Short mmCIF file of C-alpha atoms in Angstrom, two decimals:
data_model
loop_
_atom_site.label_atom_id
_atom_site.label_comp_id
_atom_site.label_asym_id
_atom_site.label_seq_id
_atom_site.Cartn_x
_atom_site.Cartn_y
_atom_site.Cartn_z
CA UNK X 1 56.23 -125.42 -31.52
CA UNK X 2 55.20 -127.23 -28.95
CA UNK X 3 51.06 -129.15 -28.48
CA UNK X 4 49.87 -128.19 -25.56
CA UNK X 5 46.42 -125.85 -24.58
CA UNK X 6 43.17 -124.82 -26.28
CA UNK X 7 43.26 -124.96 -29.33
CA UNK X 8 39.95 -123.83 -31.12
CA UNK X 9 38.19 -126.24 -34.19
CA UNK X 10 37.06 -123.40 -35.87
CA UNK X 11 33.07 -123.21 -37.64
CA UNK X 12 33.07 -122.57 -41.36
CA UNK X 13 30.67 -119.76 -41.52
CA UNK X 14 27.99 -119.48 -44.43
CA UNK X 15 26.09 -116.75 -46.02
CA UNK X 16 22.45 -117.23 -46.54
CA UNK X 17 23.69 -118.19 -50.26
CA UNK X 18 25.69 -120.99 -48.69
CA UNK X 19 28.63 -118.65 -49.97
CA UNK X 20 32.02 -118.95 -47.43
CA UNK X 21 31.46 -115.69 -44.77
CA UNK X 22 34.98 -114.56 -44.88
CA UNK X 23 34.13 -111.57 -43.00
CA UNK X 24 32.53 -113.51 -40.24
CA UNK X 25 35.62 -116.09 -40.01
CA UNK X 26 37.86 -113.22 -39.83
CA UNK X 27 36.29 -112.02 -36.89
CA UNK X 28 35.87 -115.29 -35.50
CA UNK X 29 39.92 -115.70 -35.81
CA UNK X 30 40.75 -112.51 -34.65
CA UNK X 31 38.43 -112.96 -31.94
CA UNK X 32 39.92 -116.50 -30.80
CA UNK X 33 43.74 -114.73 -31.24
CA UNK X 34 42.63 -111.84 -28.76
CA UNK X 35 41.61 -115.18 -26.17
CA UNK X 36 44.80 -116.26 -26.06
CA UNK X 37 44.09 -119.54 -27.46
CA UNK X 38 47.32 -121.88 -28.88
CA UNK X 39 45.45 -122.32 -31.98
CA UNK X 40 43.06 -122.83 -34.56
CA UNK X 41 41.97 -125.91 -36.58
CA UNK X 42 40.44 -124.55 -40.17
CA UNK X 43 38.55 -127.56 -42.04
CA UNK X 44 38.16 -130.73 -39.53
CA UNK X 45 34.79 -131.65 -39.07
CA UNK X 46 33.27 -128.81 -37.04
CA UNK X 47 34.73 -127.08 -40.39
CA UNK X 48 32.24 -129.06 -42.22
CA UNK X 49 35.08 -130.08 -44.55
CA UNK X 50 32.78 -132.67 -46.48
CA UNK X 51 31.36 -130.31 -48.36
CA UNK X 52 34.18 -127.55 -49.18
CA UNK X 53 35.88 -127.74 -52.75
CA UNK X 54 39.63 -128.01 -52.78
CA UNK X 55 39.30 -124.95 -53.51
CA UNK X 56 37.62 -123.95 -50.38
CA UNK X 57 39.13 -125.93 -48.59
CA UNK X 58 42.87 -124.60 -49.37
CA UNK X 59 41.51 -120.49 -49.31
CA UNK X 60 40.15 -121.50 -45.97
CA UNK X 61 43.28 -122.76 -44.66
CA UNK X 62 44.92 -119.50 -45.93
CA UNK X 63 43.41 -116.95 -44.92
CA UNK X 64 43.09 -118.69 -41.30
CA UNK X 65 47.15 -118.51 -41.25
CA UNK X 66 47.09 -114.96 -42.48
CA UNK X 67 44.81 -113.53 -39.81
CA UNK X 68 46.15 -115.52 -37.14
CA UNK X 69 49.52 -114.64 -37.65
CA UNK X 70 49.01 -111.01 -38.10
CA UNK X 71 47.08 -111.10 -34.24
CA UNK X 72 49.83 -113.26 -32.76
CA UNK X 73 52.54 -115.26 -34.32
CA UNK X 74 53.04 -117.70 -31.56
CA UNK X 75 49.37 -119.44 -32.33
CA UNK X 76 49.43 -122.25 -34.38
CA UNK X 77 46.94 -123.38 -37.31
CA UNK X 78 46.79 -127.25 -37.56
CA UNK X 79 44.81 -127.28 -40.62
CA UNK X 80 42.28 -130.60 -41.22
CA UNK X 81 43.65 -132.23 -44.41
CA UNK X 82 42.53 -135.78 -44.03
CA UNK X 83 41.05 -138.18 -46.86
CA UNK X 84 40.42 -141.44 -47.66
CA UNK X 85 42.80 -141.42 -50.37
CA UNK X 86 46.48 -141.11 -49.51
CA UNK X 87 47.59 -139.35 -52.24
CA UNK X 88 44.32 -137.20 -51.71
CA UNK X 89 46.11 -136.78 -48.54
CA UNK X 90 49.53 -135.78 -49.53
CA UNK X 91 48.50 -133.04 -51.76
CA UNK X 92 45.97 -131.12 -49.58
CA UNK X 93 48.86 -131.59 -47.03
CA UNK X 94 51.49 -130.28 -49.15
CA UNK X 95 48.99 -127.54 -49.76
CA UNK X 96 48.48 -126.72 -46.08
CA UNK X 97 52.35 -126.58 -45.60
CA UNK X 98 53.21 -124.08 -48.70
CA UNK X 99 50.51 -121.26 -46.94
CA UNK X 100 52.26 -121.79 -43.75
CA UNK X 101 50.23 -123.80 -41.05
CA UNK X 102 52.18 -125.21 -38.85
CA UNK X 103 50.63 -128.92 -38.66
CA UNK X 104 48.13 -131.10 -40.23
CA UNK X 105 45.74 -132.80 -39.00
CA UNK X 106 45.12 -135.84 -40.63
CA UNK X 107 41.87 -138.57 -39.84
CA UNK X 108 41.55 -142.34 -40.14
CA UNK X 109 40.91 -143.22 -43.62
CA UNK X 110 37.43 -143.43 -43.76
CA UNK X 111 34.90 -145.96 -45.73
CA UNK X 112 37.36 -148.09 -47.32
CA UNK X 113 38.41 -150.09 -43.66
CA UNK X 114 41.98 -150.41 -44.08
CA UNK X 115 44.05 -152.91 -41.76
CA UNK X 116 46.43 -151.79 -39.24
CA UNK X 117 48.94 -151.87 -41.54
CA UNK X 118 46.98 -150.40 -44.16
CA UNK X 119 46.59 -147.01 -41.80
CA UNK X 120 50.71 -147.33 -40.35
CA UNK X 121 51.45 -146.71 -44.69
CA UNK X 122 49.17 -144.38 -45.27
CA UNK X 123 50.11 -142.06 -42.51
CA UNK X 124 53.80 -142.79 -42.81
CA UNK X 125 53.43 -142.07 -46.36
CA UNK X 126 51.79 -138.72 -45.48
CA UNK X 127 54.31 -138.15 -42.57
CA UNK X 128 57.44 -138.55 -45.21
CA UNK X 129 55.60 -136.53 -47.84
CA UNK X 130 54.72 -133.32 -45.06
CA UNK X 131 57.10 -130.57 -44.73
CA UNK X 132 55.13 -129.95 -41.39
CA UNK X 133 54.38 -132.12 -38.64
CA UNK X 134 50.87 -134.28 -38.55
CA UNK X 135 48.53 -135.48 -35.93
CA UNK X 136 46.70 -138.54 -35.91
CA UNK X 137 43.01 -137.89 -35.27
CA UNK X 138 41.32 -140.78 -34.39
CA UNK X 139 37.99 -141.02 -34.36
CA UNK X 140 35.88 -144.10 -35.14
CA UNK X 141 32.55 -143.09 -34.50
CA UNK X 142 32.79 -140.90 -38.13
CA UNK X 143 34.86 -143.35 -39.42
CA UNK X 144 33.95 -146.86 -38.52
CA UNK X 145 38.01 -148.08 -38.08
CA UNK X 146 39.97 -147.29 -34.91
CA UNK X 147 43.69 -146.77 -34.79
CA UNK X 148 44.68 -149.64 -32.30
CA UNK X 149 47.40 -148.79 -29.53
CA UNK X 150 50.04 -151.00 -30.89
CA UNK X 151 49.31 -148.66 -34.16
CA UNK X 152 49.66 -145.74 -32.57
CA UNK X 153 53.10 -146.89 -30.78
CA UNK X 154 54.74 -147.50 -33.82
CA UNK X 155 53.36 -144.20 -35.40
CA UNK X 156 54.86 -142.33 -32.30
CA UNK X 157 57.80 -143.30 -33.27
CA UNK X 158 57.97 -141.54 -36.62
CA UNK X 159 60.05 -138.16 -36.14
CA UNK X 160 57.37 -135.97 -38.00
CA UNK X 161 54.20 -137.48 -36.40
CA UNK X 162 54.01 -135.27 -33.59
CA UNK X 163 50.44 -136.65 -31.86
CA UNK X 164 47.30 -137.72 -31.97
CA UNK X 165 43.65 -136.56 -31.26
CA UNK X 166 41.78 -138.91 -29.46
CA UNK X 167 37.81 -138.92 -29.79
CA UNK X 168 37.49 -142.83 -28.85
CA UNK X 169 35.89 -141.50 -25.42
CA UNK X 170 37.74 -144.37 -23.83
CA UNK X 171 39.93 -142.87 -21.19
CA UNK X 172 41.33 -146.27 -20.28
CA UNK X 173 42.52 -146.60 -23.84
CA UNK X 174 44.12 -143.04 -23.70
CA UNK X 175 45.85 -143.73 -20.48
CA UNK X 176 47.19 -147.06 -22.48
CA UNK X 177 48.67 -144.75 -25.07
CA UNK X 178 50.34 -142.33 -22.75
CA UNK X 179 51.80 -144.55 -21.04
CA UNK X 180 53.26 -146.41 -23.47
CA UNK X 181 54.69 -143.30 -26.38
CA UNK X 182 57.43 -141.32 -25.55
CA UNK X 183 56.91 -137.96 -23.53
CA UNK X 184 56.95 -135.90 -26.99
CA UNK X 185 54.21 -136.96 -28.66
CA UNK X 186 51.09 -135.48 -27.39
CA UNK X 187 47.76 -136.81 -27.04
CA UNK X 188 44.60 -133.71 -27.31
CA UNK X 189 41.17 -134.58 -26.25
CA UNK X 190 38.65 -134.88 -29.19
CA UNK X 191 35.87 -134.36 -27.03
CA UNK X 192 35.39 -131.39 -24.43
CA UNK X 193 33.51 -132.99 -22.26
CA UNK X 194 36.13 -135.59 -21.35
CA UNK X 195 38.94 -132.82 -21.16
CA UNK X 196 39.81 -132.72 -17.72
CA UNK X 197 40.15 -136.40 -17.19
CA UNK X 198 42.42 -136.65 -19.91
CA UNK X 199 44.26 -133.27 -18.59
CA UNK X 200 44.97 -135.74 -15.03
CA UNK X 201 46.02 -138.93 -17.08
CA UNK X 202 49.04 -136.55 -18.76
CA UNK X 203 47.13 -135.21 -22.24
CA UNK X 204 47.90 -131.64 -23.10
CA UNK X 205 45.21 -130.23 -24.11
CA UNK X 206 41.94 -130.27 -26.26
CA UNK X 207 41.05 -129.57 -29.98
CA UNK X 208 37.54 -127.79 -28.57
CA UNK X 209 34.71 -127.03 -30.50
CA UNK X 210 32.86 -124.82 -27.25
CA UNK X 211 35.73 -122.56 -27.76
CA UNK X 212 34.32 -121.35 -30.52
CA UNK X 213 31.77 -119.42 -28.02
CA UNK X 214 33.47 -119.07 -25.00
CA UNK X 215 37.01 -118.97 -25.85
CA UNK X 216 38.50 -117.16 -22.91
CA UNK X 217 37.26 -119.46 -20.19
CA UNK X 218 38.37 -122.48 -22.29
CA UNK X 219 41.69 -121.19 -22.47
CA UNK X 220 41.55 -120.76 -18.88
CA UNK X 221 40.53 -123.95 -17.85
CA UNK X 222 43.72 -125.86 -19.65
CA UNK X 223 46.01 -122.46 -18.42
CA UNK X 224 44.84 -123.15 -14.61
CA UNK X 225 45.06 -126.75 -14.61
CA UNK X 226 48.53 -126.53 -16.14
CA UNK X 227 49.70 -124.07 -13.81
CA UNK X 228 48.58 -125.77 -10.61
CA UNK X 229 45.50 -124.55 -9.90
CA UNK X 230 43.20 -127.62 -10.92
CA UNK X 231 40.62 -126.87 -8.55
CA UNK X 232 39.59 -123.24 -10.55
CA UNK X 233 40.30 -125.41 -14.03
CA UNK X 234 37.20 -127.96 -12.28
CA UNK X 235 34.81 -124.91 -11.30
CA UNK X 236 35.44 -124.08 -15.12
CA UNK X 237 34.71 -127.46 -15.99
CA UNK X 238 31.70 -127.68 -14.84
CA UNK X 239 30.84 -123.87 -15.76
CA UNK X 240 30.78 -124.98 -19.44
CA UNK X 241 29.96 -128.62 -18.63
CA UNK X 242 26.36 -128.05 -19.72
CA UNK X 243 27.40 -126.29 -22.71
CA UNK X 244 29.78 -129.24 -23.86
CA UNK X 245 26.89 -132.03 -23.85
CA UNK X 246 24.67 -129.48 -25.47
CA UNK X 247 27.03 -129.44 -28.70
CA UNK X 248 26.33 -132.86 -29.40
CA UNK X 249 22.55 -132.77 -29.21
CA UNK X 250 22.32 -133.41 -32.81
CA UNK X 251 25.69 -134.15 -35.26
CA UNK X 252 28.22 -131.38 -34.78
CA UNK X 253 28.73 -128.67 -35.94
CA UNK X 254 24.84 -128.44 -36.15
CA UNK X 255 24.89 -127.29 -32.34
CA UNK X 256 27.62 -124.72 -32.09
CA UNK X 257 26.74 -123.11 -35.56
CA UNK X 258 23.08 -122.47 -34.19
CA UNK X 259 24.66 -121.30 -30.87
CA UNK X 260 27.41 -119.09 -32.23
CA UNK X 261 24.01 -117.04 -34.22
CA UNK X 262 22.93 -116.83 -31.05
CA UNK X 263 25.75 -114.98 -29.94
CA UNK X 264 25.17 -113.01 -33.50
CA UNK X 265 28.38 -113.93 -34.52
CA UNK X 266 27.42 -116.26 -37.97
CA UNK X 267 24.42 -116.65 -39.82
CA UNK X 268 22.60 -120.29 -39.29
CA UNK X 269 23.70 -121.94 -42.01
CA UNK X 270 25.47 -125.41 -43.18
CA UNK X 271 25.83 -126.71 -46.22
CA UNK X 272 23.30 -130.14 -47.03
CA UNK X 273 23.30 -132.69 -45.53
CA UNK X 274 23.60 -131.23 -42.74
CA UNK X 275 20.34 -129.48 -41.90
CA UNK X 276 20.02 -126.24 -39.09
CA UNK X 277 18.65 -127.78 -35.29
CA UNK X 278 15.37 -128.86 -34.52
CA UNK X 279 13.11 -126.61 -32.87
CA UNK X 280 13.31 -128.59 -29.56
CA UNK X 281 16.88 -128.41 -29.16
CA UNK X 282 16.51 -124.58 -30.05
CA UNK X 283 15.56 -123.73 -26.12
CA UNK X 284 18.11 -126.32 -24.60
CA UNK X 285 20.63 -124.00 -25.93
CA UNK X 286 19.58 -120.63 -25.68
CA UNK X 287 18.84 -121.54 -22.12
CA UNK X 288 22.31 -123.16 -21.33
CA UNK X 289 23.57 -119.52 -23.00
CA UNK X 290 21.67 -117.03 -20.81
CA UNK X 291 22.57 -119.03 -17.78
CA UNK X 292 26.32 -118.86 -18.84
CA UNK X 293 26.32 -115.08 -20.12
CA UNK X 294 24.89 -114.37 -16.22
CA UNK X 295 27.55 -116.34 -14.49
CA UNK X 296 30.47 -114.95 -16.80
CA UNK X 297 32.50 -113.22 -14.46
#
């Protein structure tokens, strides 16, 4: 299976008790399938997997394989399974694999600022331990360490580390990276709004969290610039451009959670500390919504 599209960070969705809204994720999934999306990402941090028990965590991960499958069973889960701990690691990895996603996602060890070399064991030692592929997710604005290129490189090389997620922002760094792995390993955008730059430097594709609202035209805009037709994948761009910087008015998933009950598709809620919007980023979004729903032809 190869990396390459839209592939959808999905929302945990909350009753009003703070209870998992199965219902609502199934629909979310199904609805994401019917898009054509390549996939969804259950528990990564627009999951809000901080605050879901193992437990959670793992039923999350499983029913998100069962209802994607039974929609389409080309579209891959790449379930979030990250930790600071690498044998924390290892297990909720070997979890992911025995319900059947299809990759793991895996973050920079967080808090505990490991070396280089501290990060090349750990995710080796996941790598050799998985049954299914991992991606690197590098992110060190969450995480406060960076996984340096020469890192990466030698990561690249491992036969079941299949790419990496990149939410450094720094396109010159990305282009660095693509330039120097080999042409299988596959470098997603972390961040929407840098997408189609990183689309014309050779990335294939983006781990999005606006497709959780607008799935369709975010499938569309990695579809048309793939197939040719980069000048529709731009008007598309910039279509949900206003949308993507809206998402990180206040820490994510805070945005997109308020703006999918918008859309009346979840409730508004997330588990402390993470607390619902302010009221003055409220009409931002709303507004940003109406003026998409009118110009969604």
């Amino acid at each position: 299976m190869r990396l390459k599209g839209t592939y959808t960070a999905i929302v945990t969705p909350f009753t009003a008790s703070e209870e998992i809204d199965y219902e609502a994720l199934k629909k979310l999934i199904h609805e994401q399938a019917d898009a054509g999306v390549a996939g969804i990402v259950p528990c990564g941090t627009t999951g809000e997997s901080p605050t879901l028990t193992h437990k959670e965590h793992l039923d999350v991960i499983t029913k998100v394989v069962t209802w994607s499958k039974e929609k389409r069973s080309d579209m891959a889960v790449i379930a979030g399974t990250g930790s600071n701990s690498t044998k924390e690691a290892i297990t909720l990895t070997s979890a992911a694999a025995e319900v059947g996603a299809d990759f793991a996602l895996v973050v920079n060890p967080y808090y505990n600022k490991p070396t280089q070399d501290g990060m090349i064991q750990h995710f080796c030692k996941i790598a050799d331990s998985s049954k299914i592929p991992i991606i690197l997710y590098n992110i060190p604005g969450r995480t406060s360490i960076k996984l340096e290129l020469e890192t990466i490189v030698e990561l690249s090389r491992h036969e079941n580390i299949a790419g990496i997620k990149e939410a450094t922002g720094d396109i010159s760094f990305m282009a660095q990276i693509i330039e120097s792995v080999h042409e299988n390993f596959a470098l997603l955008s972390g961040d929407d709004n840098l997408l189609l730059p990183i689309l014309s430097i050779g990335g294939k594709g983006v781990i999005s969290v606006v497709s959780n609202l607008y799935p369709a035209l975010a499938v569309q805009m990695t579809a048309k610039y793939f197939a040719g037709d980069t000048e529709e994948s731009k008007k598309i761009f910039y279509k949900l451009f206003p949308l993507m910087r809206a998402m990180f008015l206040e820490s994510n998933p805070i945005p997109v959670k308020y703006a999918l009950s918008v859309q009346k598709k979840i409730q508004n809620v997330l588990r402390l500390p993470l607390t619902p919007i302010s009221k003055q980023h409220e009409s931002s979004i709303e507004n940003i919504l109406v003026e998409l729903e009118a110009n969604n032809d």
